[in-house]
XYZ file of C-alpha atoms in Angstrom:
429
model
C -7.400 -36.968 -2.933
C -9.794 -34.052 -3.307
C -7.908 -30.872 -4.122
C -9.277 -27.350 -4.110
C -9.240 -27.242 -7.901
C -10.956 -30.656 -8.231
C -13.615 -29.596 -5.740
C -14.361 -26.369 -7.612
C -14.495 -28.177 -10.946
C -16.828 -30.889 -9.586
C -19.046 -28.330 -7.870
C -19.232 -26.269 -11.041
C -20.267 -29.273 -13.131
C -22.936 -30.200 -10.588
C -24.441 -26.721 -10.720
C -24.474 -26.752 -14.505
C -26.060 -30.206 -14.558
C -28.910 -28.744 -12.541
C -29.310 -26.103 -15.237
C -30.077 -28.658 -17.919
C -26.714 -30.277 -18.530
C -25.109 -27.303 -20.301
C -21.625 -27.990 -21.617
C -20.099 -24.812 -20.147
C -17.223 -25.465 -17.694
C -15.783 -22.988 -15.238
C -12.302 -21.866 -16.276
C -9.617 -21.753 -13.603
C -6.292 -19.922 -13.790
C -4.671 -20.642 -17.125
C -1.142 -22.071 -16.817
C 1.705 -20.543 -18.819
C 2.502 -22.123 -22.163
C 4.790 -25.150 -22.004
C 7.521 -23.118 -23.709
C 7.411 -20.470 -20.964
C 9.533 -21.067 -17.860
C 7.899 -19.740 -14.738
C 10.274 -17.447 -12.888
C 11.456 -18.444 -9.414
C 10.190 -16.257 -6.554
C 11.449 -16.072 -2.965
C 9.072 -14.732 -0.304
C 10.581 -12.954 2.720
C 7.976 -12.175 5.365
C 7.608 -11.410 9.051
C 4.425 -13.436 9.579
C 2.133 -15.604 7.438
C -1.337 -16.072 8.898
C -4.958 -15.459 7.956
C -5.535 -11.774 7.088
C -1.811 -10.975 7.218
C -0.199 -9.252 4.262
C 1.575 -12.477 3.320
C -1.877 -14.071 3.085
C -3.102 -11.087 1.045
C -0.177 -11.046 -1.355
C 2.188 -14.008 -1.378
C -0.708 -16.400 -1.892
C -1.549 -14.663 -5.176
C 1.586 -16.361 -6.505
C 0.499 -19.755 -5.195
C -3.019 -20.099 -6.561
C -3.371 -17.285 -9.102
C -5.691 -14.301 -8.857
C -8.499 -12.500 -10.681
C -7.723 -9.387 -12.691
C -9.484 -7.723 -15.601
C -12.405 -10.156 -15.371
C -10.340 -13.325 -15.740
C -8.319 -15.739 -13.624
C -4.617 -15.171 -14.049
C -1.793 -17.644 -13.448
C 1.334 -15.659 -12.482
C 4.561 -15.860 -14.430
C 6.335 -16.492 -11.113
C 6.117 -19.441 -8.737
C 7.108 -19.454 -5.085
C 10.135 -21.742 -4.679
C 11.328 -20.680 -1.223
C 10.414 -18.591 1.816
C 11.881 -17.046 4.909
C 9.385 -16.428 7.745
C 10.576 -14.440 10.759
C 7.822 -15.290 13.270
C 5.402 -18.216 13.636
C 2.240 -17.340 15.616
C -0.188 -20.038 16.778
C -2.338 -19.492 13.676
C 0.637 -19.678 11.302
C -0.207 -20.675 7.737
C 3.289 -20.756 6.239
C 3.973 -24.397 7.133
C 0.603 -25.461 5.732
C 1.201 -23.536 2.507
C 4.727 -24.986 2.270
C 3.336 -28.501 2.370
C 0.413 -27.721 0.076
C 2.446 -26.003 -2.644
C 5.805 -27.707 -2.231
C 8.189 -24.873 -1.371
C 10.647 -25.073 1.554
C 10.891 -22.557 4.396
C 14.515 -21.709 5.152
C 16.078 -20.434 8.353
C 17.749 -17.390 6.825
C 17.240 -14.894 4.036
C 20.453 -16.042 2.355
C 19.352 -19.667 2.285
C 15.927 -18.696 0.943
C 17.499 -16.727 -1.908
C 20.006 -19.475 -2.671
C 17.455 -22.269 -2.182
C 19.950 -24.213 -0.116
C 22.759 -23.905 -2.709
C 25.839 -21.676 -2.675
C 24.570 -19.173 -5.312
C 21.552 -16.935 -5.847
C 18.893 -19.292 -7.217
C 15.790 -17.114 -7.630
C 14.654 -14.579 -10.221
C 12.770 -12.201 -7.929
C 12.009 -11.353 -4.285
C 8.691 -10.464 -2.639
C 9.367 -8.744 0.704
C 6.465 -8.400 3.164
C 7.544 -6.851 6.462
C 4.145 -6.289 8.060
C 2.548 -7.873 11.165
C 4.262 -9.700 13.992
C 5.495 -8.701 17.446
C 8.269 -6.097 17.291
C 9.428 -3.169 19.414
C 8.127 0.345 18.874
C 9.889 3.686 18.664
C 9.262 6.485 21.143
C 6.700 7.857 18.661
C 4.796 4.584 18.347
C 6.240 3.284 15.070
C 6.590 -0.494 14.923
C 10.119 -1.544 14.013
C 9.167 -4.004 11.298
C 12.426 -5.435 9.885
C 11.883 -4.484 6.257
C 15.322 -2.902 6.123
C 17.009 -5.901 7.734
C 15.385 -8.361 5.303
C 16.279 -6.097 2.379
C 19.875 -5.693 3.616
C 20.314 -9.453 3.863
C 19.037 -9.850 0.302
C 21.442 -7.180 -0.930
C 24.305 -8.965 0.837
C 23.508 -12.067 -1.231
C 23.396 -9.971 -4.408
C 26.856 -8.558 -3.653
C 28.466 -11.863 -2.714
C 27.010 -13.762 -5.662
C 27.577 -11.072 -8.265
C 23.960 -10.924 -9.452
C 20.846 -9.038 -8.369
C 17.134 -9.550 -9.027
C 14.029 -7.311 -8.729
C 12.429 -6.734 -5.322
C 8.868 -5.726 -4.508
C 8.469 -4.354 -0.978
C 5.006 -4.253 0.568
C 3.991 -0.808 1.964
C 6.625 1.769 2.972
C 10.308 1.000 2.864
C 11.190 1.354 6.555
C 10.166 3.062 9.794
C 13.600 4.738 9.715
C 14.140 7.379 7.005
C 17.913 6.853 6.720
C 17.363 3.126 6.219
C 14.648 3.745 3.625
C 16.979 6.037 1.683
C 19.725 3.397 1.924
C 17.393 0.780 0.427
C 16.654 3.153 -2.452
C 20.368 3.882 -2.939
C 21.301 0.182 -2.968
C 18.778 -0.497 -5.723
C 20.355 2.256 -7.812
C 23.906 1.156 -7.042
C 23.322 -2.499 -7.966
C 20.883 -1.744 -10.773
C 17.913 -3.885 -9.751
C 14.265 -2.881 -10.056
C 12.684 -1.810 -6.760
C 8.935 -1.362 -6.478
C 6.894 -0.777 -3.316
C 3.767 0.761 -1.911
C 0.130 0.540 -0.961
C -2.717 -1.265 -2.685
C -4.858 1.903 -2.562
C -3.439 3.501 -5.751
C -4.207 0.262 -7.615
C -7.811 -0.236 -6.530
C -11.014 0.825 -8.284
C -12.301 4.382 -7.925
C -15.865 5.620 -7.789
C -16.073 7.596 -9.999
C -13.204 6.201 -12.099
C -11.189 9.398 -12.400
C -7.622 10.558 -12.064
C -6.217 13.988 -11.378
C -5.962 15.515 -14.861
C -2.361 15.494 -16.060
C -0.834 18.929 -15.589
C -3.715 20.209 -13.442
C -3.076 23.414 -11.496
C -3.717 21.941 -8.041
C -4.098 24.156 -4.974
C -5.292 22.043 -2.048
C -6.221 18.372 -1.573
C -7.515 16.056 1.125
C -7.750 12.357 1.933
C -10.281 11.365 4.602
C -9.598 7.861 5.899
C -9.837 5.338 8.707
C -7.143 3.685 10.790
C -4.218 4.864 12.857
C -0.747 6.340 12.597
C 2.161 4.234 11.364
C -0.304 2.053 9.476
C -3.267 3.479 7.633
C -1.665 6.914 7.432
C 0.679 5.387 4.862
C -2.246 4.212 2.719
C -3.903 7.635 2.932
C -0.651 9.374 1.991
C -0.252 7.103 -1.033
C -3.825 8.035 -2.036
C -2.757 11.674 -1.970
C 0.582 11.107 -3.668
C -0.704 8.945 -6.545
C -3.053 11.814 -7.423
C -0.970 14.938 -6.830
C 2.148 13.619 -8.586
C 0.231 14.278 -11.809
C -0.112 18.016 -11.100
C 1.426 20.794 -13.138
C 5.218 20.677 -12.958
C 5.336 17.135 -11.550
C 6.549 16.217 -8.103
C 8.866 18.697 -6.352
C 8.962 17.394 -2.790
C 7.789 18.477 0.648
C 8.813 21.495 2.728
C 7.233 20.645 6.085
C 4.754 18.376 7.871
C 2.565 19.203 10.861
C 1.039 16.221 12.636
C -1.987 16.870 14.845
C -3.942 14.628 17.170
C -6.858 14.953 19.585
C -7.725 18.537 20.492
C -5.343 19.878 17.847
C -7.469 18.294 15.117
C -10.662 19.863 16.483
C -8.985 23.279 16.579
C -7.975 22.828 12.937
C -11.512 21.743 12.025
C -12.918 24.898 13.644
C -10.395 27.077 11.792
C -12.256 26.530 8.525
C -9.400 27.141 6.062
C -5.731 26.435 5.482
C -4.499 29.948 6.255
C -5.981 29.776 9.756
C -4.400 26.392 10.478
C -7.143 24.121 9.142
C -8.328 23.030 5.706
C -10.878 23.890 3.030
C -14.334 22.970 4.357
C -15.522 22.193 0.809
C -12.902 19.455 0.448
C -13.983 17.892 3.740
C -17.634 17.971 2.649
C -16.753 16.444 -0.737
C -14.896 13.574 0.957
C -17.863 12.959 3.245
C -20.186 12.916 0.222
C -18.104 10.199 -1.480
C -17.882 7.914 1.569
C -19.941 4.719 1.524
C -19.460 4.175 5.252
C -20.320 7.609 6.670
C -21.569 7.178 10.231
C -25.131 8.223 10.987
C -27.212 8.813 14.090
C -29.858 6.206 14.861
C -32.583 6.034 12.153
C -30.752 8.510 9.903
C -29.457 7.804 6.389
C -27.021 9.985 4.437
C -27.299 13.115 6.510
C -24.286 15.410 6.662
C -22.994 15.104 10.234
C -22.728 18.212 12.368
C -19.434 19.227 13.952
C -20.881 18.206 17.309
C -21.713 14.721 16.018
C -18.254 14.305 14.488
C -16.614 15.227 17.791
C -18.844 12.717 19.567
C -18.196 9.832 17.184
C -14.439 10.283 16.607
C -12.387 9.575 19.730
C -8.792 9.779 18.441
C -8.597 12.009 15.342
C -5.307 12.479 13.489
C -4.379 15.057 10.857
C -1.231 15.684 8.830
C -1.072 19.140 7.265
C 1.613 19.112 4.574
C 3.271 21.957 2.679
C 4.835 20.962 -0.650
C 7.662 23.019 -2.115
C 5.557 24.268 -5.028
C 2.783 25.543 -2.747
C 0.452 22.524 -2.837
C -1.380 22.027 0.489
C -2.594 18.491 1.308
C -4.379 17.364 4.468
C -4.592 13.738 5.571
C -7.331 12.946 8.096
C -7.812 9.710 10.054
C -11.261 9.740 11.645
C -12.261 6.363 13.020
C -15.905 6.361 13.972
C -16.830 8.782 11.202
C -15.771 6.795 8.104
C -14.440 3.330 7.308
C -13.037 3.980 3.843
C -10.726 6.265 1.847
C -11.958 9.309 -0.088
C -10.077 12.048 -1.920
C -10.936 15.596 -2.944
C -8.960 18.325 -4.726
C -9.416 22.009 -5.422
C -8.171 22.787 -8.923
C -7.660 26.293 -10.262
C -10.420 27.207 -12.700
C -12.832 24.535 -11.427
C -15.769 25.691 -9.313
C -16.430 22.375 -7.517
C -13.902 19.989 -5.932
C -12.758 16.954 -7.898
C -13.510 13.948 -5.681
C -13.633 10.154 -5.659
C -13.797 7.066 -3.449
C -10.902 4.598 -3.422
C -12.996 1.439 -3.296
C -11.991 -1.447 -1.007
C -13.701 -4.781 -1.838
C -14.411 -6.797 1.341
C -12.635 -9.748 2.930
C -11.947 -12.581 2.454
C -11.217 -11.969 -1.236
C -9.724 -8.464 -0.900
C -9.468 -7.960 -4.628
C -7.441 -4.751 -4.339
C -4.418 -6.744 -3.129
C -4.676 -8.795 -6.331
C -4.381 -5.564 -8.305
C -1.270 -4.606 -6.351
C 0.242 -8.025 -6.986
C -0.521 -7.631 -10.674
C 1.720 -4.570 -10.590
C 4.286 -6.422 -8.482
C 4.301 -9.301 -10.956
C 5.017 -6.908 -13.814
C 7.995 -5.433 -11.970
C 9.347 -8.790 -10.803
C 8.954 -10.482 -14.183
C 10.226 -7.683 -16.425
C 12.690 -5.863 -14.184
C 10.924 -2.584 -14.957
C 8.732 -0.797 -12.405
C 5.518 0.712 -13.730
C 5.463 3.355 -10.976
C 8.477 5.451 -9.878
C 9.877 4.161 -6.587
C 10.311 7.812 -5.611
C 6.572 7.890 -4.845
C 6.935 5.428 -1.993
C 10.280 6.858 -0.912
C 8.452 10.169 -0.422
C 5.448 8.676 1.374
C 7.807 6.677 3.598
C 9.363 9.955 4.697
C 5.947 11.538 5.156
C 4.836 8.794 7.544
C 7.991 9.151 9.627
C 7.705 12.953 9.674
C 3.981 12.910 10.470
C 4.303 10.491 13.383
C 7.321 12.372 14.759
C 5.621 15.765 14.382
C 2.509 14.586 16.220
C 4.706 13.155 18.983
C 6.735 16.342 19.325
C 3.673 18.572 19.151
C 5.168 20.875 16.521
C 5.779 21.282 12.818
C 8.721 19.351 11.342
C 10.823 20.750 8.487
C 11.646 18.153 5.822
C 14.614 19.174 3.635
C 15.345 15.449 3.132
C 12.008 15.118 1.311
C 12.929 17.480 -1.530
C 12.265 14.608 -3.924
C 11.405 15.331 -7.555
C 10.057 12.925 -10.173
C 7.554 12.621 -13.010
C 4.447 10.455 -12.765
C 3.469 7.966 -15.486
C 1.398 9.621 -18.209
C -1.243 6.896 -18.207
C -3.598 6.135 -15.328
C -2.530 3.200 -13.135
C -5.640 2.227 -11.190
C -7.981 -0.712 -11.856
C -10.759 0.311 -14.214
C -11.992 -2.979 -15.679
């Protein structure tokens, strides 16, 4: 039987034979040492199909992944799965057969592997994609909380808990997200979560200087609310949490859409209801996908062109408790990537960078996120404070609700304080 690994090895040898019979052989993922027991991982997901987040992430623990210029074999192996929905292009059954793990009919059975006790060492929870109801503000009710709750029920009944990594934000519902956070503290298990954007490469490879006196920041991005807004907010948060004094939390959020965004753009500065024009220009300058008129290349678009190209703009203007003023912009038709810019006291020009997204099908930034997930799941210690994603979870909910209500939303529940890691966390190799 020809397996994927045998095919790659044979193909590699054939290529090398054509180069004069060199003795070099391609190296695949290196297995753990015989003395090392691979930890047992349960995958809980809503949907497993091509381009889904389960495909992006869970499969890193099936076949290994590249990181730091080498192929890495994870310390965890998938031994069970729970899949909530099976679309026509489902891949979970195929992967189950290919890699030899069963798919169970409940979260409890997946965590107990068909026994009467918790039988895994870690949980990867991916509650993204699938057909679910929406809230009145357009948030999809992905059952991240429900899957997490069922896992916690097993932990309680069996008297043992294991680390959980949760893809993206914790829940569409703030109270449920806070409950998930509280359960992890009560039962003492590591909880990690978030976007792949903070983990990806940056161009240039910079971080916000630790302790920087930060006045105003911006992330210019693509996508829509209740989806890509989360990624853009994590871009902002992974940078600004390093500012002077550390994270102090958010005072209010004002979500804008359509004409409200154009009014803010015309305002020209934060005090008049907009944002710093220099930050917007710096983000545009870093974009690798900036839209152009026919036959043009790298011309700064006019306001008239931006209005023409962007049909459904979204902006979140955010006031942090310490005075920091971020703006998140979603402008489909203008850009197709994520850029960041910051105005720092004492610096004449904005600090800016591109959060680089390698293309499909390899999507290498999800491998970097799973490298972080693997560290948390294998060691029981999260490299990044979970408070980051707790805060961005609340920001998404507040931003979507504010835009739906057409007014600013006060956020006393987001008075969340924490300290960022001293070392940079993004991929730089």
